[in-house]
C-alpha positions as a Python dict, from the first residue, in 0.01 Angstrom:
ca = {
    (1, 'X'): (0, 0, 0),
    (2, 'X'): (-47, 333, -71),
    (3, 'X'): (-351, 536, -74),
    (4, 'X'): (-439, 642, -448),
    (5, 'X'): (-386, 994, -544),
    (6, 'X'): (-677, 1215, -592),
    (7, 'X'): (-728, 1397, -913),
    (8, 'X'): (-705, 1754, -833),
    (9, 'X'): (-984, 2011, -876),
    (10, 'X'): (-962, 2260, -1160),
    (11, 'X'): (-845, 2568, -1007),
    (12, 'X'): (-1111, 2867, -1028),
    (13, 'X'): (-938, 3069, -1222),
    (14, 'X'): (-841, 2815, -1438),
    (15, 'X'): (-1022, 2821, -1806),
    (16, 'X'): (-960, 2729, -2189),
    (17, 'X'): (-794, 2899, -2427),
    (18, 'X'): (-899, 2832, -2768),
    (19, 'X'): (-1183, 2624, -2637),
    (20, 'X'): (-1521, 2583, -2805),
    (21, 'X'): (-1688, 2859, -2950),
    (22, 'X'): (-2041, 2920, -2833),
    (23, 'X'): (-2315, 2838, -3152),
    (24, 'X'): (-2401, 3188, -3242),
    (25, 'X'): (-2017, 3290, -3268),
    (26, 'X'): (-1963, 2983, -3457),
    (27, 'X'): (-2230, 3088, -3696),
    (28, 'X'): (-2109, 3431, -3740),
    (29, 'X'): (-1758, 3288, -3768),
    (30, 'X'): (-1848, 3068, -4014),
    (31, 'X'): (-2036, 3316, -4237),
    (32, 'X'): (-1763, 3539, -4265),
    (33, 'X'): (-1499, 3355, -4317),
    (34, 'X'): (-1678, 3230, -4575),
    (35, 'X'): (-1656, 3556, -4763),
    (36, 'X'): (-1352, 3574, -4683),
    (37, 'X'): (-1215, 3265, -4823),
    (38, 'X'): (-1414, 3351, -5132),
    (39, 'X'): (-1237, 3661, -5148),
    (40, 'X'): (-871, 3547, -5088),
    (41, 'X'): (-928, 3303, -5397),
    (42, 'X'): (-996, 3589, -5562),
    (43, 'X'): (-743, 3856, -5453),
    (44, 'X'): (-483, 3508, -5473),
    (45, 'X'): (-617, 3550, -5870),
    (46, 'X'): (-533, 3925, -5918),
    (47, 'X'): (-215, 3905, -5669),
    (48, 'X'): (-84, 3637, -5969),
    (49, 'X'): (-231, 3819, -6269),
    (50, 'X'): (-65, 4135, -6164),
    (51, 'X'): (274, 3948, -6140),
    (52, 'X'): (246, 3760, -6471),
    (53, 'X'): (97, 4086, -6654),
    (54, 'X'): (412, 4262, -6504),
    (55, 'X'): (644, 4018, -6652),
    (56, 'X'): (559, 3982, -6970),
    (57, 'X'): (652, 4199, -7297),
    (58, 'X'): (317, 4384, -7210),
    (59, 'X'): (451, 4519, -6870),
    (60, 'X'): (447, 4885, -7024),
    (61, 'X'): (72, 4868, -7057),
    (62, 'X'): (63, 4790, -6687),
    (63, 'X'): (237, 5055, -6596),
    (64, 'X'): (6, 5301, -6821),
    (65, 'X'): (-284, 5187, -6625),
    (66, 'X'): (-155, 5199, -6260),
    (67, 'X'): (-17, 5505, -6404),
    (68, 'X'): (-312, 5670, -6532),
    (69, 'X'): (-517, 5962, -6399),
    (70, 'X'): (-827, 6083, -6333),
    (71, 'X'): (-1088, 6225, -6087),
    (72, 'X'): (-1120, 6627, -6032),
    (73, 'X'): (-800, 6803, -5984),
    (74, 'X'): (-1013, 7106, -5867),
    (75, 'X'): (-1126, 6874, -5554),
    (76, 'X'): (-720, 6736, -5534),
    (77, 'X'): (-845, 6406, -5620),
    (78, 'X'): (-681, 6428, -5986),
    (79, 'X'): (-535, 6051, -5891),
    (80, 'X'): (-365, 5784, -6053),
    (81, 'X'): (-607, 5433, -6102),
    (82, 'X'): (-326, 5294, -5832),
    (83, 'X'): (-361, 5580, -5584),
    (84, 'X'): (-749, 5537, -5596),
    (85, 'X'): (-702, 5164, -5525),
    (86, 'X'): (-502, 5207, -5228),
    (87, 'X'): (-711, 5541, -5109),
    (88, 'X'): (-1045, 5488, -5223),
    (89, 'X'): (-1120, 5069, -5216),
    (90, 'X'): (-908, 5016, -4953),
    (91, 'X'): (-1113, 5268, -4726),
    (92, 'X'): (-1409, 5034, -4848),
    (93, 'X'): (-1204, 4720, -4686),
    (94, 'X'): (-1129, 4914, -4324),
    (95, 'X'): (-1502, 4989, -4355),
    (96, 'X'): (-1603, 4658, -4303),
    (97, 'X'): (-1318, 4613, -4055),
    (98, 'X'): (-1429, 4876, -3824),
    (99, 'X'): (-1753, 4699, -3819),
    (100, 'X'): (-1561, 4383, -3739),
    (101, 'X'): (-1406, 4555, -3497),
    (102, 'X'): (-1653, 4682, -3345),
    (103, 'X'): (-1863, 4400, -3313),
    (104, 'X'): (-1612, 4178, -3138),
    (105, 'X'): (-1569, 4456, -2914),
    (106, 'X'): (-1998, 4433, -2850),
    (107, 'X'): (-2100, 4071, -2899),
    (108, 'X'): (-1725, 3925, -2939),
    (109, 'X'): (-1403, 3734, -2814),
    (110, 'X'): (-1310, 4139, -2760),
    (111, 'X'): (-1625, 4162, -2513),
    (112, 'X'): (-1483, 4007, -2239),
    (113, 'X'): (-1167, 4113, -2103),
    (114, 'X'): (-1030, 3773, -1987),
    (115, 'X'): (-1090, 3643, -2325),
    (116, 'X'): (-1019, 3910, -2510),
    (117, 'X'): (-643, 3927, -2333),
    (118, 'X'): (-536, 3609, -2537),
    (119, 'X'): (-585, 3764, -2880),
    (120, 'X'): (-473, 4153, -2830),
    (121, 'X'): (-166, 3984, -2665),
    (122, 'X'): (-97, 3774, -2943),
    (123, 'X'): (-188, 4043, -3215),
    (124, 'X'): (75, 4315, -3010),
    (125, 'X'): (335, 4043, -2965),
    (126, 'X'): (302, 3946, -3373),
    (127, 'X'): (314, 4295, -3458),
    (128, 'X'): (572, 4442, -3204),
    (129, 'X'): (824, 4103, -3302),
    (130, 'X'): (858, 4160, -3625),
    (131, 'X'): (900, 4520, -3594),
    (132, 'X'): (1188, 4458, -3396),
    (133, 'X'): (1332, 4196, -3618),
    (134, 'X'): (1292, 4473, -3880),
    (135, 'X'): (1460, 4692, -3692),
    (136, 'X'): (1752, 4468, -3554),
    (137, 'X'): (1824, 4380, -3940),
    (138, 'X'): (1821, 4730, -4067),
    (139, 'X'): (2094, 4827, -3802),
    (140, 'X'): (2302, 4537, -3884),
    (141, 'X'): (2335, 4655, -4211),
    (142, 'X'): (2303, 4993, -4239),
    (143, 'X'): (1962, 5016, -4412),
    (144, 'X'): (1632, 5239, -4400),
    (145, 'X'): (1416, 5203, -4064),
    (146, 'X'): (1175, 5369, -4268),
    (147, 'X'): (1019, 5024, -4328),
    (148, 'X'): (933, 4886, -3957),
    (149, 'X'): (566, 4837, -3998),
    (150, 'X'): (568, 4693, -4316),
    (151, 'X'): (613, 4318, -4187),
    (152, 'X'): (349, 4369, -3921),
    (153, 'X'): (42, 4319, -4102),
    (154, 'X'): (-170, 4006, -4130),
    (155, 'X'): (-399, 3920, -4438),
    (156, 'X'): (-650, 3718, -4324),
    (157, 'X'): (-836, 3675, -4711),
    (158, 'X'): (-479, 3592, -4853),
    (159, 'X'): (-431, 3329, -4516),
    (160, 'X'): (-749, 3167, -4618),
    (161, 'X'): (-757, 3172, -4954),
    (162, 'X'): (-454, 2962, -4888),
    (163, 'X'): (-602, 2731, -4663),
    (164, 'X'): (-880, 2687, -4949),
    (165, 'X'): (-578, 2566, -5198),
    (166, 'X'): (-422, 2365, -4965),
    (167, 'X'): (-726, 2211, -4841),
    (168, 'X'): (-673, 2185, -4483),
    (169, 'X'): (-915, 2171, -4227),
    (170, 'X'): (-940, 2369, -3930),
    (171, 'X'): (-1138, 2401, -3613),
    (172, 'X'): (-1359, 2641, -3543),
    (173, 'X'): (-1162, 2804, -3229),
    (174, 'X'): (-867, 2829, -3436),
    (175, 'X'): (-1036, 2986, -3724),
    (176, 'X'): (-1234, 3206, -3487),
    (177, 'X'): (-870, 3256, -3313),
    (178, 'X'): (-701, 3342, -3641),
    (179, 'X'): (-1006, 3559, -3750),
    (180, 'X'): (-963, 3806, -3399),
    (181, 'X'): (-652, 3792, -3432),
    (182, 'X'): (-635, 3961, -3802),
    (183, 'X'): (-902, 4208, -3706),
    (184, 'X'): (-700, 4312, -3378),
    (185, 'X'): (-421, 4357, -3628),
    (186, 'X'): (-589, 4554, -3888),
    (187, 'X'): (-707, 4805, -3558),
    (188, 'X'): (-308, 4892, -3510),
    (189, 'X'): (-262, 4858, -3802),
    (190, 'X'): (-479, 5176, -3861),
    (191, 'X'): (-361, 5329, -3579),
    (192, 'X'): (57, 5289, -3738),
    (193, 'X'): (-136, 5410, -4080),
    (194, 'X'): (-281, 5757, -3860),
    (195, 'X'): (15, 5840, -3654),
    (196, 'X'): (318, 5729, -3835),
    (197, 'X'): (169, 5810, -4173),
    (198, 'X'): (66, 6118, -4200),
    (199, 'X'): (251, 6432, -4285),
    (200, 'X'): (134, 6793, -4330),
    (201, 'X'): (-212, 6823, -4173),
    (202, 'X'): (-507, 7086, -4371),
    (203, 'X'): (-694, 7160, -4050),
    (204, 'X'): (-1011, 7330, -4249),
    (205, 'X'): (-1029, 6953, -4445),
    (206, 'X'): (-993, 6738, -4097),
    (207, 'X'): (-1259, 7004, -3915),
    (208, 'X'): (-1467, 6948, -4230),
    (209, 'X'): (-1421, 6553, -4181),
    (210, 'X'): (-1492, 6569, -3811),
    (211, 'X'): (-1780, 6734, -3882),
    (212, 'X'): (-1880, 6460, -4162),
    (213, 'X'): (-1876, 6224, -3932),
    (214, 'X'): (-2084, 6367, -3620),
    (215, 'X'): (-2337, 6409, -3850),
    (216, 'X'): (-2298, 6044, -4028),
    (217, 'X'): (-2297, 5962, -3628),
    (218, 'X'): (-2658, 6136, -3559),
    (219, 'X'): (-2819, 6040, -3826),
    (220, 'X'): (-2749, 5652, -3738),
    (221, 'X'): (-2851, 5770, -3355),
    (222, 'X'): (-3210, 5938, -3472),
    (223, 'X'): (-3232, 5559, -3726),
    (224, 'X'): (-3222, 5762, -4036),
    (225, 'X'): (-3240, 5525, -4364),
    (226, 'X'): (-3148, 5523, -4717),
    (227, 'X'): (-2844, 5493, -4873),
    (228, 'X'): (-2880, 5782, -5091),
    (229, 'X'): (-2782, 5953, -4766),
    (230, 'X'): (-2506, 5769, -4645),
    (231, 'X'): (-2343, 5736, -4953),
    (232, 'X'): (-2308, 6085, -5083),
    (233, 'X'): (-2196, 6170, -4693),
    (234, 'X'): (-1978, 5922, -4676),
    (235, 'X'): (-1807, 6019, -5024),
    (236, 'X'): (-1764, 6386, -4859),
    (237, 'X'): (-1607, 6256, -4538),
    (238, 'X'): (-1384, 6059, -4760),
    (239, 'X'): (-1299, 6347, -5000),
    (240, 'X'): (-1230, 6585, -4724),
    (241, 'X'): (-1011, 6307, -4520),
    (242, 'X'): (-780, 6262, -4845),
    (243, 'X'): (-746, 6629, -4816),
    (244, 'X'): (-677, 6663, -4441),
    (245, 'X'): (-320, 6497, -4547),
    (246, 'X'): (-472, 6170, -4296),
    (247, 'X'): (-462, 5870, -4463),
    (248, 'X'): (-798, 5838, -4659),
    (249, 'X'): (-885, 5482, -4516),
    (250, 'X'): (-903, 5599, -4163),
    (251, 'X'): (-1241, 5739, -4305),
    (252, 'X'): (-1381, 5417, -4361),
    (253, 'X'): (-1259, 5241, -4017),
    (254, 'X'): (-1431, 5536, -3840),
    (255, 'X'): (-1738, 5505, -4002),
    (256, 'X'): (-1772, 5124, -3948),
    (257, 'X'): (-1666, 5206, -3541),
    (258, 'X'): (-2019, 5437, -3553),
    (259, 'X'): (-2264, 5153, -3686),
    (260, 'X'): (-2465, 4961, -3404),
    (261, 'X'): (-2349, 4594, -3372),
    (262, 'X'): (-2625, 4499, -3108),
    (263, 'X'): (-2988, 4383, -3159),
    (264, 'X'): (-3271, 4569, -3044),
    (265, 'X'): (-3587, 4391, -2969),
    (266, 'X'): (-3781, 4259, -3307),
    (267, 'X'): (-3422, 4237, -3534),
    (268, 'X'): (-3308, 3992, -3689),
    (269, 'X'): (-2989, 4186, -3785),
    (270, 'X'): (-2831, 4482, -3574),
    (271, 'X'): (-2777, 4767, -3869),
    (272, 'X'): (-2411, 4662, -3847),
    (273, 'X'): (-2414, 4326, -3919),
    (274, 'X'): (-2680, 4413, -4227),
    (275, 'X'): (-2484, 4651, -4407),
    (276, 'X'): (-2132, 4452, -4329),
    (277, 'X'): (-2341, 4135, -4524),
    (278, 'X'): (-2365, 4399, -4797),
    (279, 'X'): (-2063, 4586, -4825),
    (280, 'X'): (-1842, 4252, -4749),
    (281, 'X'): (-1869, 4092, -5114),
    (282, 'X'): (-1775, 4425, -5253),
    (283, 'X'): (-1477, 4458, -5053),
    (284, 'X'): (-1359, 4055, -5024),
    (285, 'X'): (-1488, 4034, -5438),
    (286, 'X'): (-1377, 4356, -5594),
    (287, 'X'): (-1183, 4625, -5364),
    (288, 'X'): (-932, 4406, -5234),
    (289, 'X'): (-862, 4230, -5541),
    (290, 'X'): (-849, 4565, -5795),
    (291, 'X'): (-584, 4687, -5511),
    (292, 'X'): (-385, 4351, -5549),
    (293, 'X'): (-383, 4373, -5935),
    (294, 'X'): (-290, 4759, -5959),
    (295, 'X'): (14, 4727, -5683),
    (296, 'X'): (141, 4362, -5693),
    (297, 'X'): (276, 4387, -6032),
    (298, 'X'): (614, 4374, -5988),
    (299, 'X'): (948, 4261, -6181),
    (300, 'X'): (1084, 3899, -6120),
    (301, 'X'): (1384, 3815, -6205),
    (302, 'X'): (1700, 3621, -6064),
    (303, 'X'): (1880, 3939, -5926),
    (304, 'X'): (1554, 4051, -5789),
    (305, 'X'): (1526, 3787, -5632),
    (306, 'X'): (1879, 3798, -5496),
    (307, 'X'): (1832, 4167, -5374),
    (308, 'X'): (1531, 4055, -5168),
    (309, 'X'): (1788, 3827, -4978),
    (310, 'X'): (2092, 4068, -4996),
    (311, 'X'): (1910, 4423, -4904),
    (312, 'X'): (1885, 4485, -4517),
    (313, 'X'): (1505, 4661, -4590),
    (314, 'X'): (1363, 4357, -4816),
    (315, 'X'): (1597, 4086, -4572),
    (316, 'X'): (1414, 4280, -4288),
    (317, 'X'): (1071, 4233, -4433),
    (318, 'X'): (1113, 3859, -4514),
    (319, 'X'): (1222, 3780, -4239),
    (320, 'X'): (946, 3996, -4005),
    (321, 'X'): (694, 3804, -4175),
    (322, 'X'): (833, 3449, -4178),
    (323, 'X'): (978, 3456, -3858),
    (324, 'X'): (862, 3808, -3642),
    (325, 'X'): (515, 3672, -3676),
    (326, 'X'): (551, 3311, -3590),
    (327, 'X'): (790, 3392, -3268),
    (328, 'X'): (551, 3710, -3168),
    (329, 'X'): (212, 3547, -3199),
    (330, 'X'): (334, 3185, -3061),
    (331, 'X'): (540, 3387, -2773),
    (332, 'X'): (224, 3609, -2657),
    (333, 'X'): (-20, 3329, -2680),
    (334, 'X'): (155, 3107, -2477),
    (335, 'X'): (329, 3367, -2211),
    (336, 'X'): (-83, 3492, -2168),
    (337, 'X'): (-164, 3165, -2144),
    (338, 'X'): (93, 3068, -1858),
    (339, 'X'): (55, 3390, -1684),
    (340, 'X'): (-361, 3359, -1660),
    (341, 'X'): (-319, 3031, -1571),
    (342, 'X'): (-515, 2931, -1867),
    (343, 'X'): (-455, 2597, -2049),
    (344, 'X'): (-500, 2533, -2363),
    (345, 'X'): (-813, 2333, -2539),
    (346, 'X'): (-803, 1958, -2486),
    (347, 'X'): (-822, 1906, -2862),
    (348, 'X'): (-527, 2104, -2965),
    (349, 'X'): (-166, 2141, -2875),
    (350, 'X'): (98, 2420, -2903),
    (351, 'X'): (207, 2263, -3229),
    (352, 'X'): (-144, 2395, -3348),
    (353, 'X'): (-120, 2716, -3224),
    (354, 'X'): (237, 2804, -3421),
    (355, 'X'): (139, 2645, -3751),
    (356, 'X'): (-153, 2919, -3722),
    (357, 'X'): (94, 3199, -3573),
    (358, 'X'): (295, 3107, -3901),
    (359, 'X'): (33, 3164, -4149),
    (360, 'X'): (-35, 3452, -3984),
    (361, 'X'): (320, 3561, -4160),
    (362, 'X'): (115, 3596, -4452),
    (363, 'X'): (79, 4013, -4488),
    (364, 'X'): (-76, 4102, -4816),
    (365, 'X'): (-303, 4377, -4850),
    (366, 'X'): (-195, 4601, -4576),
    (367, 'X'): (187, 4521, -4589),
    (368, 'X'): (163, 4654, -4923),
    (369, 'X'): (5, 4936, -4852),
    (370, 'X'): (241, 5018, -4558),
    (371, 'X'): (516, 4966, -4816),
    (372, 'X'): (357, 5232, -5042),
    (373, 'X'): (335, 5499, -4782),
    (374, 'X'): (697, 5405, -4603),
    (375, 'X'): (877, 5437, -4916),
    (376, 'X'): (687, 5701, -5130),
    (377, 'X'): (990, 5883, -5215),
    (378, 'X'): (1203, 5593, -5364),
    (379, 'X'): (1017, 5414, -5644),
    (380, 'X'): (1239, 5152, -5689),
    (381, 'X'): (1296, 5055, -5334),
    (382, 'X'): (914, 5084, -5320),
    (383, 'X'): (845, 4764, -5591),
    (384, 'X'): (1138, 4583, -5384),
    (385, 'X'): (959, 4589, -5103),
    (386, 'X'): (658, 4485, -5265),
    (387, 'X'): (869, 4197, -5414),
    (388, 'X'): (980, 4143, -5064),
    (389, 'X'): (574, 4115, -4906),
    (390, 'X'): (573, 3870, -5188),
    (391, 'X'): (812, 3652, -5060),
    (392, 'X'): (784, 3661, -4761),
    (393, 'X'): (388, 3565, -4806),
    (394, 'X'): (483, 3341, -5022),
    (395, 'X'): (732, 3154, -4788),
    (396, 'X'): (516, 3184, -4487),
    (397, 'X'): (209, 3037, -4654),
    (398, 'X'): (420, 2719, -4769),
    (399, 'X'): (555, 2670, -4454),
    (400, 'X'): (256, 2697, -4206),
    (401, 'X'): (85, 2452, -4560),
    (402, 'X'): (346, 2207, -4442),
    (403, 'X'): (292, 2210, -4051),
    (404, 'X'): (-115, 2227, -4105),
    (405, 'X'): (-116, 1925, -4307),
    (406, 'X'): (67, 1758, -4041),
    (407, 'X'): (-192, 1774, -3845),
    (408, 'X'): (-493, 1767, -4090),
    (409, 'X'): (-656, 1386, -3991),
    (410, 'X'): (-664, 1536, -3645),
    (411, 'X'): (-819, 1872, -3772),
    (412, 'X'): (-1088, 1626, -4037),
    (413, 'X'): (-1194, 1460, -3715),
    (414, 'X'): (-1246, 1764, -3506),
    (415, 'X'): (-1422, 1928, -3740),
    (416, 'X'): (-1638, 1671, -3826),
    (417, 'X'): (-1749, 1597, -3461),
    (418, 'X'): (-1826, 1988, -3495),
    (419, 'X'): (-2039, 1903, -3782),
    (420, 'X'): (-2213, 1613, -3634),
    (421, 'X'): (-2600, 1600, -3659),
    (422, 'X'): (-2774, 1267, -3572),
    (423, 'X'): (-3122, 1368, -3410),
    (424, 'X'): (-3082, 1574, -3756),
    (425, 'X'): (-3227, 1920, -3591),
    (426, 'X'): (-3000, 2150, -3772),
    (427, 'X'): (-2804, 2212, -3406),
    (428, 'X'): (-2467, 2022, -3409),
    (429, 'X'): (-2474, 1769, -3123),
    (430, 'X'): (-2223, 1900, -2938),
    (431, 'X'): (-2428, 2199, -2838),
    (432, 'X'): (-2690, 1955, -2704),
    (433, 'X'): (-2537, 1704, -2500),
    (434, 'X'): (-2622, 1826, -2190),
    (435, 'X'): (-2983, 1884, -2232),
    (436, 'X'): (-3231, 1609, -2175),
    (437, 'X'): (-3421, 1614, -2469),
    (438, 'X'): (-3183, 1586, -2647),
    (439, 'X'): (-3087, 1232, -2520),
    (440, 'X'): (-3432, 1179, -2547),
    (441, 'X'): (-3429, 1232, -2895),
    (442, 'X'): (-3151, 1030, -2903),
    (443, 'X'): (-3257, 713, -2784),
    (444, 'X'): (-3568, 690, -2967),
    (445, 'X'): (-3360, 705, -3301),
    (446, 'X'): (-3116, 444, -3114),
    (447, 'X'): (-3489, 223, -3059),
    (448, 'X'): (-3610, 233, -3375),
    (449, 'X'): (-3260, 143, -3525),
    (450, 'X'): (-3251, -142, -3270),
    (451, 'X'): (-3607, -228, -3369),
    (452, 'X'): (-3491, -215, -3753),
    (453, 'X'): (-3210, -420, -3727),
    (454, 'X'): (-3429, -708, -3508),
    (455, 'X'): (-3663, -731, -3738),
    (456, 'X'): (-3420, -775, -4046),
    (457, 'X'): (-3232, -1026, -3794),
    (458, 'X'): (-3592, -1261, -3788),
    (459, 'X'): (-3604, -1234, -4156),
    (460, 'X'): (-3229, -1318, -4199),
    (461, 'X'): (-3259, -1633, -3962),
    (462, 'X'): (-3625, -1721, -4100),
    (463, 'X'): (-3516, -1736, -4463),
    (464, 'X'): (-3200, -1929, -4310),
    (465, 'X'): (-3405, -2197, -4144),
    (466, 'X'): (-3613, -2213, -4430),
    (467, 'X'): (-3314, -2284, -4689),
    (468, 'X'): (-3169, -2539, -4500),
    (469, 'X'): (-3478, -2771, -4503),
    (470, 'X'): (-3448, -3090, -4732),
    (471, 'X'): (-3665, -3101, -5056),
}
């Protein structure tokens, strides 16, 4: 007979990926994805507003007000409402994500190199894939590589706001996965916005910006307060950014970099996370969606349509999004995962992990943006692309709908085992099981409920005994 195999031990360098997030983290997740979701419902709103107002015998009054100008020309902001959507709010949306950013990279997944390795290979690989599916398309058929970044963005309001309508659940890893993931994306994003993006520099402007900024940067070092500093400042850095000729949100995303993330004895919030709670439901609840409205209104129609199917740059878009970001966030999560010899989370399986790679393939905000700027010289290839974003959104969020729902009893259950609260503490119990008071706790509930149910036993048989007496 022979002898029975051993289990073996976990290698050291072994670990989870996508594994249970710590409680804090979870909390923090959970918060802002809250505002986020809220958000997406909202920009989902204006996305579909702007579409129907653009389609209707009214579409000449959108135009007129994406059209329409005003600001001071003396200052070269004499802008169109449009332009100040995508130059002005929008540097109010990479505001919050440099403080995003910067937090995961101080109290985050981004903290720790091992763990951080998982997302930034999975945000490179979804960005860098569809770029070259972009690219592979475009010289196929002879069209514009002037497009490339377009399909590399992920927006993460838009991918919840869709989870929202759907109604799936998901875990919190793969939430907190899908949230580092977006804001590792929105930090090349920035950086493809900065490099590939900007034309003729105005040195005097940028020199005027940098020095903006160093002061905006000592005054948060010496803990100077008030917003009727920071605000005015941060409207001059702003100003003179638009003027450098750099794209004006790169502003914002430096600012956010400069706040403090981390708690100093006696907070309750670092100065980062306080002003991000502030600033968020201005971006997620206005910003965001007044961009949407002003830029996603765009003609639909059955050769539109067709074009966004027949044109290499539109094809190239689609398909970067549907496709380029399923293959290049799946691809890097699982080659980082097999090369670090990490495995993933008992509760999940790789079927998990494309479905959110997939709606990942949703690229709003940014994508149109990107668009904008790629294309600035052709108007009408310009709203094709945007019809293209559209589409390719559109197909990406039905299709990763589809594969989450397959799995959405499994994601109910996990979720609610995240949720679960018997000793009623406000601490889900899966934090506590291995401390001791906890199972205290525990058992004297379990007593009492065994004490409960004895007692209603004796009554139960007592009354029985009673009732079957004769008369």
């Amino acid at each position: 007979m022979a002898a029975p195999s051993k289990t073996p031990a976990p290698s050291k360098n072994s670990r989870k990926a996508l594994g249970r997030l710590s409680l804090p983290e979870r909390t923090f997740v959970a918060d802002a994805l809250r505002t986020e979701t809220v958000g997406g419902v909202l920009l989902l709103g204006a996305a579909i507003a702007a579409i129907i107002w653009a389609n209707t015998p009214l579409s000449h009054s959108y135009e007129a007000v994406s059209d329409f100008h005003i600001g001071p020309a003396a200052l070269g902001l004499d802008l169109s409402l449009e332009h100040w959507a995508a130059d002005g709010l929008l540097a109010v949306f990479f505001f919050v994500a440099g403080i995003e950013l910067k937090r995961e990279l101080v109290a985050g997944d981004l903290r720790d190199p091992k763990a951080a390795m998982l997302p930034v290979a999975a945000a490179l690989c979804g960005m860098a894939v569809p770029a070259l599916v972009y690219f592979l398309v475009n010289v196929t058929g002879g069209g514009s590589l002037d497009g490339w970044a377009v399909p590399t963005a992920t927006d993460i309001a838009f991918a919840l706001a869709v989870l929202a309508v759907i109604g799936t659940s998901l875990p919190s890893s793969l939430r907190a996965f899908l949230l580092t993931l977006a804001v590792v994306d929105d930090l090349f994003a920035i950086l493809i916005i900065a490099v590939f993006f900007t034309s003729d520099i105005n040195f005097a402007a940028l020199a005027g910006a940098v020095v903006g900024l160093a002061v905006f940067w000592l005054l948060l070092r010496k803990g100077v307060r008030g917003w009727y500093i920071y605000v005015p400042l941060a409207l001059v850095i702003w100003g003179l950014m638009y003027n450098s000729g750099i794209h004006a949100t790169i502003a914002g995303v430096a600012m956010g970099l400069m706040l403090r993330c981390t708690r100093q004895e006696g907070e309750e919030h670092s100065p980062g996370e306080h002003i991000e709670h502030l600033v968020r439901p201005f971006s997620a609840g206005l910003a965001v969606p007044m961009f949407a409205l002003l830029s996603a209104g765009v003609a639909v129609s059955g050769s539109a349509l067709t074009d966004v199917f027949t044109k290499p740059e539109t094809l190239g878009v689609v398909l970067g999004l549907v496709v380029g970001k399923a293959v290049g966030i799946f691809g890097g999560t699982w080659l980082t995962a097999r090369f670090t010899r990490a495995s993933l989370s008992d509760e999940l399986a790789w079927p998990d992990v494309f479905a959110v790679a997939s709606l990942a393939g949703i690229g709003f905000t940014v994508s149109l943006l990107i668009g904008e700027l790629a294309f600035a010289e052709n108007p009408l290839l310009t709203d094709e692309i945007k019809a293209a974003v559209l589409m390719g959104s559109l197909i990406a969020a039905v299709l990763s709908g589809v594969l989450l729902k397959l799995r959405n009893a499994k994601y109910r259950a996990m979720c609610a085992e995240e949720e679960r609260d018997e000793d009623l503490d406000g601490i889900p119990d899966i934090y506590e099981e291995d401390k001791p008071e906890y199972h205290l706790r525990m058992a004297e509930i379990y007593e009492k409920k065994a004490a409960e149910h004895r007692r209603l036993a004796e009554v139960t048989g007592g009354a029985s005994d009673g009732s079957s007496r004769p008369a």
